[in-house]
JSON list of C-alpha atoms in Angstrom, two decimals:
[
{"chain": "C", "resi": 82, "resn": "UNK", "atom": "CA", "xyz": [-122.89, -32.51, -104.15]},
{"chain": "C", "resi": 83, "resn": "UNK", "atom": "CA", "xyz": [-122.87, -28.82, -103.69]},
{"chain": "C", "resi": 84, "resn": "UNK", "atom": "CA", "xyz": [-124.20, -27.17, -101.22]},
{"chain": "C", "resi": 85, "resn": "UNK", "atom": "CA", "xyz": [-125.98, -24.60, -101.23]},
{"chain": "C", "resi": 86, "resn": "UNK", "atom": "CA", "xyz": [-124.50, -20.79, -100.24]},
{"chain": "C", "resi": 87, "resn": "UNK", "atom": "CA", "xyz": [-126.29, -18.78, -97.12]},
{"chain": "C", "resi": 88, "resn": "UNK", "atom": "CA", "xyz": [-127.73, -15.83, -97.04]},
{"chain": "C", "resi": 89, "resn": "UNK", "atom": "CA", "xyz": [-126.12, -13.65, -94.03]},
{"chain": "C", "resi": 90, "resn": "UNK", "atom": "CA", "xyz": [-127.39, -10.62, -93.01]},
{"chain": "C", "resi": 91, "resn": "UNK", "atom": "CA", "xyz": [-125.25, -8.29, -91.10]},
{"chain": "C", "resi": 92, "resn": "UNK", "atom": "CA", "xyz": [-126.47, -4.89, -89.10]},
{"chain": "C", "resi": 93, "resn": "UNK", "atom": "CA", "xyz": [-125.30, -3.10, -86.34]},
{"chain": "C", "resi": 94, "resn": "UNK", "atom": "CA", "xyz": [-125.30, 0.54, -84.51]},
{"chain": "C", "resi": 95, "resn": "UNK", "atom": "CA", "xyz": [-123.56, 3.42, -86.70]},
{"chain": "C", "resi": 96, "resn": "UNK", "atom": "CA", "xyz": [-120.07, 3.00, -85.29]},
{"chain": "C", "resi": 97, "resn": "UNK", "atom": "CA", "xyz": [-119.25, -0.68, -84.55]},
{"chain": "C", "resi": 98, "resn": "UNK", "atom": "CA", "xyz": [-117.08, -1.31, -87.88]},
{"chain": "C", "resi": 99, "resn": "UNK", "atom": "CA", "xyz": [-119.59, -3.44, -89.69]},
{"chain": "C", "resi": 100, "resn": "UNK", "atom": "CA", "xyz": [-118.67, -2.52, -93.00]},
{"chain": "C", "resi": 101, "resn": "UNK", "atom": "CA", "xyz": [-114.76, -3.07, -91.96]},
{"chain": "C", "resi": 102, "resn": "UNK", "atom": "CA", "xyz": [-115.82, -6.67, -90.78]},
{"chain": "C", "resi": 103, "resn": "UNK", "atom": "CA", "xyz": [-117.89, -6.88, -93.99]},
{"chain": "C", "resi": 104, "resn": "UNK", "atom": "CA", "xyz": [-114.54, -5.83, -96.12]},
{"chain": "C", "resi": 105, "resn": "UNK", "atom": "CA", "xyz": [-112.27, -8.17, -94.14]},
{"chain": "C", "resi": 106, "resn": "UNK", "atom": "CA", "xyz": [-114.12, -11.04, -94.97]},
{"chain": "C", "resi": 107, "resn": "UNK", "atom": "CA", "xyz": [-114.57, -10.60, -98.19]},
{"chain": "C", "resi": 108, "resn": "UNK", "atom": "CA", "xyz": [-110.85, -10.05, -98.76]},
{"chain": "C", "resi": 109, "resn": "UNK", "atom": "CA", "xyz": [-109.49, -13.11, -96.31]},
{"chain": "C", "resi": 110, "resn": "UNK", "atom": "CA", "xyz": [-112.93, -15.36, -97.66]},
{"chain": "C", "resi": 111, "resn": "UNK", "atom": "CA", "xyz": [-113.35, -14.33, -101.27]},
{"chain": "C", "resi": 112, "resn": "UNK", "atom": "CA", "xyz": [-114.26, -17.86, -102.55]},
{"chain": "C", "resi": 113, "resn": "UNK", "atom": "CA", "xyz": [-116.53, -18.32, -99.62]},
{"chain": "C", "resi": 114, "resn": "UNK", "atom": "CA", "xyz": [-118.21, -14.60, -99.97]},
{"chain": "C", "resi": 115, "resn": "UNK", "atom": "CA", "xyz": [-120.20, -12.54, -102.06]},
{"chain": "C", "resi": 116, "resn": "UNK", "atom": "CA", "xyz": [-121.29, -9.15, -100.97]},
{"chain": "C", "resi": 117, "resn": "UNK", "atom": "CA", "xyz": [-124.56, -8.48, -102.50]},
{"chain": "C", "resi": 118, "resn": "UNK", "atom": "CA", "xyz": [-125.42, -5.61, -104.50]},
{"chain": "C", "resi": 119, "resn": "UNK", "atom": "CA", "xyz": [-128.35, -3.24, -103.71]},
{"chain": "C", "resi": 120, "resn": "UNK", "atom": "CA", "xyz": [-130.50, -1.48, -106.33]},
{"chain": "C", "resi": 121, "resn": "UNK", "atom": "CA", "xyz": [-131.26, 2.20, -105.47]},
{"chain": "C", "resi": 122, "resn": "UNK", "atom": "CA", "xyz": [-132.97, 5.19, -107.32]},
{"chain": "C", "resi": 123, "resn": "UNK", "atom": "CA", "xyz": [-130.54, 7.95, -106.48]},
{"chain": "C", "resi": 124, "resn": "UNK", "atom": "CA", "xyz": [-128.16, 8.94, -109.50]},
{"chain": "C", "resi": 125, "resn": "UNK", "atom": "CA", "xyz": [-124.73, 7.60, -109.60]},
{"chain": "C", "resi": 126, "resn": "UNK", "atom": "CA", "xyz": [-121.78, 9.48, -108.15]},
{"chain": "C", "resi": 127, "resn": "UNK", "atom": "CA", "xyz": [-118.72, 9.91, -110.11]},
{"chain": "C", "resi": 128, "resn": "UNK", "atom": "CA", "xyz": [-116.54, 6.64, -110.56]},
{"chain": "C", "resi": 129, "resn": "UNK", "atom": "CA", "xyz": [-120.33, 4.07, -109.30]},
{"chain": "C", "resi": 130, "resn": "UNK", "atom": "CA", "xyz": [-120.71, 1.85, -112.37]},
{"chain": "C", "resi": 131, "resn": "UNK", "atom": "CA", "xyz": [-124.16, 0.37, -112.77]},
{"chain": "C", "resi": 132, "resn": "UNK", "atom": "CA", "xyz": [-124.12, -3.39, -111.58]},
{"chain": "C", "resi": 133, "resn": "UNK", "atom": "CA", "xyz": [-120.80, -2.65, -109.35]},
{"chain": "C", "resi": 134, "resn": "UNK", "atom": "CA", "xyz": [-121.55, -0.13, -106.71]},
{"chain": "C", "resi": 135, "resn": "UNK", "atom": "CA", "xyz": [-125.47, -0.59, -107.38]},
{"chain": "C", "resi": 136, "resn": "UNK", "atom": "CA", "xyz": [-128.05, -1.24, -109.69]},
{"chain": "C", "resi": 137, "resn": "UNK", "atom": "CA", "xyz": [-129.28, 1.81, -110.73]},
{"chain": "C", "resi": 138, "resn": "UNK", "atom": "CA", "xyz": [-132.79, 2.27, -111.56]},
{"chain": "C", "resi": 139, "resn": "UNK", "atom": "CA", "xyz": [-135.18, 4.87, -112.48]},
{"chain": "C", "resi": 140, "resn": "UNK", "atom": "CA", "xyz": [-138.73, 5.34, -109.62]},
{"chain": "C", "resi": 141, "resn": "UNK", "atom": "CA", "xyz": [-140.50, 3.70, -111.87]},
{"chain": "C", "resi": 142, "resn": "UNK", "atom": "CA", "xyz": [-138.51, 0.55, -112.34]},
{"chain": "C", "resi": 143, "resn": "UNK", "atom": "CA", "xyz": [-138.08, 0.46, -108.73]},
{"chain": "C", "resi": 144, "resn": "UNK", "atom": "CA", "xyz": [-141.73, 0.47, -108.23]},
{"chain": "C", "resi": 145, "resn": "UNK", "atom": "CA", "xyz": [-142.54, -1.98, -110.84]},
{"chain": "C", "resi": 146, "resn": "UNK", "atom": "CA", "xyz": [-139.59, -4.42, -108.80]},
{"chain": "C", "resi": 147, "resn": "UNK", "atom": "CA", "xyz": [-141.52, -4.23, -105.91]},
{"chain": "C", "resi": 148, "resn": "UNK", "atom": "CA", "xyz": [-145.12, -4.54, -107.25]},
{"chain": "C", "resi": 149, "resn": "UNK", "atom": "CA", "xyz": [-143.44, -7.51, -109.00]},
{"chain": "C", "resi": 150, "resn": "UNK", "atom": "CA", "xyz": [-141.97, -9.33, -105.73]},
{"chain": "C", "resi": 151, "resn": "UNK", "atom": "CA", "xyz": [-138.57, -8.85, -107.43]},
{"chain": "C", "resi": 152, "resn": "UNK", "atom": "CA", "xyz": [-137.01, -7.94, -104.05]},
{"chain": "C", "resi": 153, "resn": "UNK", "atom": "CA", "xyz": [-135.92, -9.61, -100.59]},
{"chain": "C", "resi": 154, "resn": "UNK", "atom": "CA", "xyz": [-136.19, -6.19, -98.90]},
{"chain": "C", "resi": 155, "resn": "UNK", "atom": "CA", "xyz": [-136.50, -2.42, -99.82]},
{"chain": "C", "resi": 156, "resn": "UNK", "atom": "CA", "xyz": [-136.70, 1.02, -97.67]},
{"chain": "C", "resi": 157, "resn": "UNK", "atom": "CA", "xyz": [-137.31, 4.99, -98.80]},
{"chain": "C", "resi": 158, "resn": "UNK", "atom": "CA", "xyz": [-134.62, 7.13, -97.31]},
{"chain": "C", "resi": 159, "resn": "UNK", "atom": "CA", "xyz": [-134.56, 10.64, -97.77]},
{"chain": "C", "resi": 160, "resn": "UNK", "atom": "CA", "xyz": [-136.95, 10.46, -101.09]},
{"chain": "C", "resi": 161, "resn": "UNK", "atom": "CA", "xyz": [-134.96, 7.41, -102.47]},
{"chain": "C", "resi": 162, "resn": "UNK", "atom": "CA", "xyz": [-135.60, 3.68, -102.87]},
{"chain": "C", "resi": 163, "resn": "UNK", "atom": "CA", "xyz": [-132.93, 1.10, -101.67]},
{"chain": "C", "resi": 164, "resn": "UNK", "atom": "CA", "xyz": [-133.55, -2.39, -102.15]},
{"chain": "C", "resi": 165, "resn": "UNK", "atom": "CA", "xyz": [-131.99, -5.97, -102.71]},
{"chain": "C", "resi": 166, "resn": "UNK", "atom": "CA", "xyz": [-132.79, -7.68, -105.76]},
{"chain": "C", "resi": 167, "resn": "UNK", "atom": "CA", "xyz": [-133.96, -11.27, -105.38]},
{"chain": "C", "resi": 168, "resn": "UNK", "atom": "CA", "xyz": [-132.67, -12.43, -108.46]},
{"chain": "C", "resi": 169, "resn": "UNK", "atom": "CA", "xyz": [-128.77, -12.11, -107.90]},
{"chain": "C", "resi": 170, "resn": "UNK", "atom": "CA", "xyz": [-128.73, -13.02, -104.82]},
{"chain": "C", "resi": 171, "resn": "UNK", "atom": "CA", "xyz": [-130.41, -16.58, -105.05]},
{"chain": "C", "resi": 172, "resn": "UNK", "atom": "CA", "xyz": [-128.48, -17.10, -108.15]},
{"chain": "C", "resi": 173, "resn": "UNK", "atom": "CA", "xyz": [-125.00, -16.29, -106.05]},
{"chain": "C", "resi": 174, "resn": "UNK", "atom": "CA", "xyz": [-126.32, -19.10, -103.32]},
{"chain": "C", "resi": 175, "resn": "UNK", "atom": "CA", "xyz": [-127.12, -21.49, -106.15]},
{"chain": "C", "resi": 176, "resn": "UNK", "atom": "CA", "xyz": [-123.69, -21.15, -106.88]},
{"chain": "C", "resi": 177, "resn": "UNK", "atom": "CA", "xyz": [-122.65, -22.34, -103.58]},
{"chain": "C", "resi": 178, "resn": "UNK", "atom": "CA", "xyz": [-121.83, -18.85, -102.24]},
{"chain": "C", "resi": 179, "resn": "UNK", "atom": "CA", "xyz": [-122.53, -16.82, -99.08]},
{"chain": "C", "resi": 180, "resn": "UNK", "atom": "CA", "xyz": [-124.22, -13.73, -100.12]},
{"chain": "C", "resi": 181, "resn": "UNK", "atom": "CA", "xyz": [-123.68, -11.05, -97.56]},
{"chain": "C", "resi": 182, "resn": "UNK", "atom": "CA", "xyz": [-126.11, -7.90, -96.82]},
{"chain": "C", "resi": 183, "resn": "UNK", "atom": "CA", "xyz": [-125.13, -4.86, -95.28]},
{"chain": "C", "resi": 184, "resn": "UNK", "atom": "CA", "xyz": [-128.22, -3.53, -93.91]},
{"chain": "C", "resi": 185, "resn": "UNK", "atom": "CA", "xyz": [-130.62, -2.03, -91.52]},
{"chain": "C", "resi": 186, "resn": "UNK", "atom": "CA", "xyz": [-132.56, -4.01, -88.85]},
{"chain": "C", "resi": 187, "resn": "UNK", "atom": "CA", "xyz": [-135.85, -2.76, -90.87]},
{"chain": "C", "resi": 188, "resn": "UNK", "atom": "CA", "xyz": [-134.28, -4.35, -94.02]},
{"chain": "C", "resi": 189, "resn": "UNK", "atom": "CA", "xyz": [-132.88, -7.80, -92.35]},
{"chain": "C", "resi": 190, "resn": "UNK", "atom": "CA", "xyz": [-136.13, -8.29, -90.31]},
{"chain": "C", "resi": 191, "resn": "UNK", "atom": "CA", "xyz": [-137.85, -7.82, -93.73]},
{"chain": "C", "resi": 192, "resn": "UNK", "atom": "CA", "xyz": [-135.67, -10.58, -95.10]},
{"chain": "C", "resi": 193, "resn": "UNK", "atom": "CA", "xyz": [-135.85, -12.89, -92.02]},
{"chain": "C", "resi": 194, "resn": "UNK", "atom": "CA", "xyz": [-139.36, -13.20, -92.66]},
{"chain": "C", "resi": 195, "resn": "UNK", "atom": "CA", "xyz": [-139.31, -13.80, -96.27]},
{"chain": "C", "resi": 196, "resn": "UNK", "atom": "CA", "xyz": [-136.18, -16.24, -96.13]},
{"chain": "C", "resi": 197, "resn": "UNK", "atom": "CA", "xyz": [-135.93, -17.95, -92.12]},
{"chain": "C", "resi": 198, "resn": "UNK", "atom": "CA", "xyz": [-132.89, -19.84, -92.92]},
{"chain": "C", "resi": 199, "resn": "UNK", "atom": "CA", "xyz": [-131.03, -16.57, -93.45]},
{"chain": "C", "resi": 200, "resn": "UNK", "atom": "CA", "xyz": [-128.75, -16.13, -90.83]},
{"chain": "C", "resi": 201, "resn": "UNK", "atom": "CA", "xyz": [-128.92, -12.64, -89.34]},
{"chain": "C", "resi": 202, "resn": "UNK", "atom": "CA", "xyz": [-125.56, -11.27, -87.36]},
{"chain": "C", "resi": 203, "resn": "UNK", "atom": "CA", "xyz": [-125.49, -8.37, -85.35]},
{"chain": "C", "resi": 204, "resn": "UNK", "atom": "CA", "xyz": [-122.60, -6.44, -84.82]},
{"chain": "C", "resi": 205, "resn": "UNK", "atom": "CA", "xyz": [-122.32, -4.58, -81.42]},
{"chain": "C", "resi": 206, "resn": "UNK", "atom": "CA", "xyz": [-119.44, -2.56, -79.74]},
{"chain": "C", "resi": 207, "resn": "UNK", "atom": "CA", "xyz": [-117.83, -3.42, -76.13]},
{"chain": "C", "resi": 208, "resn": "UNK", "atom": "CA", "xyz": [-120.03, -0.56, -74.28]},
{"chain": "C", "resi": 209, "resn": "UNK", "atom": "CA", "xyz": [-121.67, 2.26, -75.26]},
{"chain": "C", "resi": 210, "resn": "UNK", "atom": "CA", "xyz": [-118.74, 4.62, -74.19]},
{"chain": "C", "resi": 211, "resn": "UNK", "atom": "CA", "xyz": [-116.42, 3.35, -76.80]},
{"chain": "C", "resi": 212, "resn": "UNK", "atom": "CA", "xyz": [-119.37, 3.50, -79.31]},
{"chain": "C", "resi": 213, "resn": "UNK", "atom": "CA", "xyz": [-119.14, 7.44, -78.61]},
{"chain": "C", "resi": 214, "resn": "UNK", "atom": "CA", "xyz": [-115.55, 7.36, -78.72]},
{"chain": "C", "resi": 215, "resn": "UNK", "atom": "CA", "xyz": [-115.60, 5.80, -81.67]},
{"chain": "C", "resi": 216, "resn": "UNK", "atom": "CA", "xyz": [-118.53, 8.28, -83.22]},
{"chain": "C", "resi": 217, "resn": "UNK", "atom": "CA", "xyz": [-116.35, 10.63, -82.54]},
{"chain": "C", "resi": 218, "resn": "UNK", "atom": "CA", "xyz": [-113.29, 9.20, -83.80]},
{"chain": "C", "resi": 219, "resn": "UNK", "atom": "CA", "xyz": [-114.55, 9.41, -87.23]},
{"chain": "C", "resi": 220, "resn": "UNK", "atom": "CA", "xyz": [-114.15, 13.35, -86.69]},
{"chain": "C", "resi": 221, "resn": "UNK", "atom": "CA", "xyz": [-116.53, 13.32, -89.91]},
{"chain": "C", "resi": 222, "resn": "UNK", "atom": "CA", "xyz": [-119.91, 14.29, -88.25]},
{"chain": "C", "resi": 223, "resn": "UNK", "atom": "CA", "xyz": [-121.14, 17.21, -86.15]},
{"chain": "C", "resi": 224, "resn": "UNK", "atom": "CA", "xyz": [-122.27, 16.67, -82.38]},
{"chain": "C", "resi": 225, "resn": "UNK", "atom": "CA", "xyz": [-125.48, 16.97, -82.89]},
{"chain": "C", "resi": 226, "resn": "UNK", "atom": "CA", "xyz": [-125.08, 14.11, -85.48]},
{"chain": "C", "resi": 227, "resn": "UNK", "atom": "CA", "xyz": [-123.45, 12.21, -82.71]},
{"chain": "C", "resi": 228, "resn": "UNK", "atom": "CA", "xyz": [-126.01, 12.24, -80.41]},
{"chain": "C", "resi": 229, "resn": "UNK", "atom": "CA", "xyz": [-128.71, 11.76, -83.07]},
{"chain": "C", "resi": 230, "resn": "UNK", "atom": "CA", "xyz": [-126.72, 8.51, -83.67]},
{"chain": "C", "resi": 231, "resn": "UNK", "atom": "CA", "xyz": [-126.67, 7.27, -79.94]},
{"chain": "C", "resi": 232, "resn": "UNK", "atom": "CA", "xyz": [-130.13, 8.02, -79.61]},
{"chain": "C", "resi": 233, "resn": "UNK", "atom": "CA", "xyz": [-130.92, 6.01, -82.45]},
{"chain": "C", "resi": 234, "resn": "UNK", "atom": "CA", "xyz": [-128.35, 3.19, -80.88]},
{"chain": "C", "resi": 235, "resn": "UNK", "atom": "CA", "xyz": [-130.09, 2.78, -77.80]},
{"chain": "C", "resi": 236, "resn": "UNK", "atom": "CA", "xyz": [-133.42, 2.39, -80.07]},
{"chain": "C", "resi": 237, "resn": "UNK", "atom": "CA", "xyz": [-131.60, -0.80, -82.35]},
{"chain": "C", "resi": 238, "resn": "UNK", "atom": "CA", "xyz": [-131.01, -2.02, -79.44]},
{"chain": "C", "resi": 239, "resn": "UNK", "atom": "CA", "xyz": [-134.27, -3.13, -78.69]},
{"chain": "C", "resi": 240, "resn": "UNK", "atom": "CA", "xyz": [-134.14, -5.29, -81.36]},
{"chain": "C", "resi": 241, "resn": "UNK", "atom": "CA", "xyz": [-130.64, -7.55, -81.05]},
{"chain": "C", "resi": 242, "resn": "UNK", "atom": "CA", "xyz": [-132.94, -10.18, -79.78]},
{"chain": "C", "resi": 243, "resn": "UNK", "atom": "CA", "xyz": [-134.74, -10.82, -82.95]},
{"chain": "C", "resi": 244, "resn": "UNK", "atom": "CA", "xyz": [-131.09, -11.30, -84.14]},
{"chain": "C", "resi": 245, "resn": "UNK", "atom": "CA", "xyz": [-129.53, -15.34, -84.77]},
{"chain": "C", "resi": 246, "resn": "UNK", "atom": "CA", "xyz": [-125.88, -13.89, -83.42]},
{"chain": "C", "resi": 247, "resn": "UNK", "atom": "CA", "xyz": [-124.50, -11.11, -81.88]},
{"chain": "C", "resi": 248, "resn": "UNK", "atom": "CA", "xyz": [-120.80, -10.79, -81.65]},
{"chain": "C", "resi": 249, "resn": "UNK", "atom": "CA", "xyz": [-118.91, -7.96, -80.00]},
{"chain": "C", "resi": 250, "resn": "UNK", "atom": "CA", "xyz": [-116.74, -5.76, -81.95]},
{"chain": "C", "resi": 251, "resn": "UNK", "atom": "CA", "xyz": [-113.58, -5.51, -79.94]},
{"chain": "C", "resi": 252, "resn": "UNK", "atom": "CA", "xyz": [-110.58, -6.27, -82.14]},
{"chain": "C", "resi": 253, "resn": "UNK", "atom": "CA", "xyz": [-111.52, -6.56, -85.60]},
{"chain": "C", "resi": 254, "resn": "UNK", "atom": "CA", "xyz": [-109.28, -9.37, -86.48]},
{"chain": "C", "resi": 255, "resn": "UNK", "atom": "CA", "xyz": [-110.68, -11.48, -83.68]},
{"chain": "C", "resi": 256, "resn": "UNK", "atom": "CA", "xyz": [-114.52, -10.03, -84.21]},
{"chain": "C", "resi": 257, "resn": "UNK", "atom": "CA", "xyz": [-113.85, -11.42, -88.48]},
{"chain": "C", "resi": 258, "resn": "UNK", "atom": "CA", "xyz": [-112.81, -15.19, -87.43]},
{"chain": "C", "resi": 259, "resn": "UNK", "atom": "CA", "xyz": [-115.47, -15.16, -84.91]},
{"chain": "C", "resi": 260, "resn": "UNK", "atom": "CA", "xyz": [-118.33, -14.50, -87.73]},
{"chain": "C", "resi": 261, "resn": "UNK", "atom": "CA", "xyz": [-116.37, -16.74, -90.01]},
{"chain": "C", "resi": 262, "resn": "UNK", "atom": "CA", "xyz": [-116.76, -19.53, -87.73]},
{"chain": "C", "resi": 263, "resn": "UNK", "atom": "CA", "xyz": [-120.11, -18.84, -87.22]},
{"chain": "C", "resi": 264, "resn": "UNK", "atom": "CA", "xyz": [-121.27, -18.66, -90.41]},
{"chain": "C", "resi": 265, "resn": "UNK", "atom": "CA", "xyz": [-118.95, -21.82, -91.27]},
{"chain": "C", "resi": 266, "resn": "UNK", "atom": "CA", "xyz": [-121.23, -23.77, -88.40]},
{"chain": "C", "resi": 267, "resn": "UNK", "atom": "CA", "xyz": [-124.77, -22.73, -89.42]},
{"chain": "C", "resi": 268, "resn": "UNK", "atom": "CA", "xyz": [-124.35, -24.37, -92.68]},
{"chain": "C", "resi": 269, "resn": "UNK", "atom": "CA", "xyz": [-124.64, -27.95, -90.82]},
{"chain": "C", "resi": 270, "resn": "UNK", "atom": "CA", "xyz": [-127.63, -27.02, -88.87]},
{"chain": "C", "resi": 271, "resn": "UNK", "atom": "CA", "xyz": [-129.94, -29.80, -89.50]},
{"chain": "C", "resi": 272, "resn": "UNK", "atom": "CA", "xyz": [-132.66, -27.29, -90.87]},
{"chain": "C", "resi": 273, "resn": "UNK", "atom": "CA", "xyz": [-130.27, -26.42, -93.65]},
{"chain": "C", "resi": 274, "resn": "UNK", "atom": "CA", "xyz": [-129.45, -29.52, -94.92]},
{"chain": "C", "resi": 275, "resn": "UNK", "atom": "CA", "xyz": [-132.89, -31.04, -94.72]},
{"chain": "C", "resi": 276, "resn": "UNK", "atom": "CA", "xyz": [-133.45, -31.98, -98.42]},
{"chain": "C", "resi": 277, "resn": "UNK", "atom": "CA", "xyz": [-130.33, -34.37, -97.95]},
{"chain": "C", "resi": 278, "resn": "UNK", "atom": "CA", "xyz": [-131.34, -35.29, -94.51]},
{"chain": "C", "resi": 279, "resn": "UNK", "atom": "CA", "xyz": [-135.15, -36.19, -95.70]},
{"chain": "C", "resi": 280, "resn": "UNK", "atom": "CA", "xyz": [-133.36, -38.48, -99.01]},
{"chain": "C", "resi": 281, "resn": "UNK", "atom": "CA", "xyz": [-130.78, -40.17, -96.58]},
{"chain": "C", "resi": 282, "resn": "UNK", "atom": "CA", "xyz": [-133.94, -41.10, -94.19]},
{"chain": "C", "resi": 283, "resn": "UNK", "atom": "CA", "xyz": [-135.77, -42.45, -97.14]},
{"chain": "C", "resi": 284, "resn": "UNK", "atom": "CA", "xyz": [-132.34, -44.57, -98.53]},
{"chain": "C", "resi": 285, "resn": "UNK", "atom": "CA", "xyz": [-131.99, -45.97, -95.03]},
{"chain": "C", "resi": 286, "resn": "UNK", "atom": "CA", "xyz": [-135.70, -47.22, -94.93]},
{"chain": "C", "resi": 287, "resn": "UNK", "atom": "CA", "xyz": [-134.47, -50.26, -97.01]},
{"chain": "C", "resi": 288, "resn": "UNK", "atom": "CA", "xyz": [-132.54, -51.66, -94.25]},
{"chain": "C", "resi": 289, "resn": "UNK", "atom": "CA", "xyz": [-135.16, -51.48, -91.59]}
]
């Protein structure tokens, strides 16, 4: 019988390497992994392909998706619409694959209460110094940025609670097998496997 592929959200604070872990396990767990793709209103850049990078849709397709209930979650930033698309997604689980979402708390909160069997990880570095080091690091953003950033950190962080997992980004090797392994075990939960569980109960009734 195949089983069924899980949802996983993944979020964390600008900084921690999420979309590294997010990379890593799609490259060492392709056949267990799909990364799901996000449909968005703002124009392509050069070398996005619709239905790679994004779907790309026009305001007014995006609108009529959401008065439709076409999507798990969506958000406005900066005058345009970001959203997951309902559709591939449960057809990727059908399939018997973990669909994973890179996206804000707002977004995975949305989801959680949509969908409670999706399993929602957050990603969180080993203090907040090295966050800052690491903000800086990237050498790619101005100071004010930086601080903008932290701010906003210490404002997520009111909110890992509401969160299945959180697993400390440290070394990224180590941080990949640990969500691996997590992931791995909350497919046996007995709330995820409760059609099966509910048909063996009724197959045992005949020896009672």
């Amino acid at each position: 019988m195949k089983k069924k592929g899980l949802l996983i959200v993944i979020s964390g604070f600008a900084g921690t390497g999420k979309g590294t872990l997010v990379k890593k396990l799609l490259e060492h767990y392709n056949d267990s992994y799909v990364l799901s793709i996000s449909a968005t209103t703002r124009k392509p850049r050069k070398g996005e392909e619709d239905g790679r990078e994004y779907f790309f849709k026009t305001k007014e397709e995006f609108e009529a998706m959401i008065e439709a209930g076409e999507l798990l979650e969506y958000a406005r930033f900066v005058d345009n619409y970001y959203g997951t698309p309902a559709d591939y997604v449960l057809r990727r689980m059908e399939e018997g694959r973990n669909v994973i979402l890179e996206i804000e708390i707002q977004g995975a909160l949305q989801i959680k209460k949509k969908y409670p069997d999706t399993v929602l990880i957050f990603v969180m570095p080993p203090g907040a110094d090295e966050l800052e080091r690491r903000l800086k690091g990237r050498g790619t953003e101005t100071e004010e940025v930086i601080k903008a950033r932290l701010k906003r950190a210490g404002e997520e962080a009111g909110y890992i609670d509401e969160y299945d997992y959180a697993i400390i980004n440290d070394d990224i090797d180590e941080c990949m097998e640990t969500t691996h392994r997590i992931i791995q075990a909350a497919a046996y939960t007995p709330d995820r496997g409760q059609d099966f569980i509910d048909r063996l109960k009724e197959e045992l009734k005949r020896f009672q």
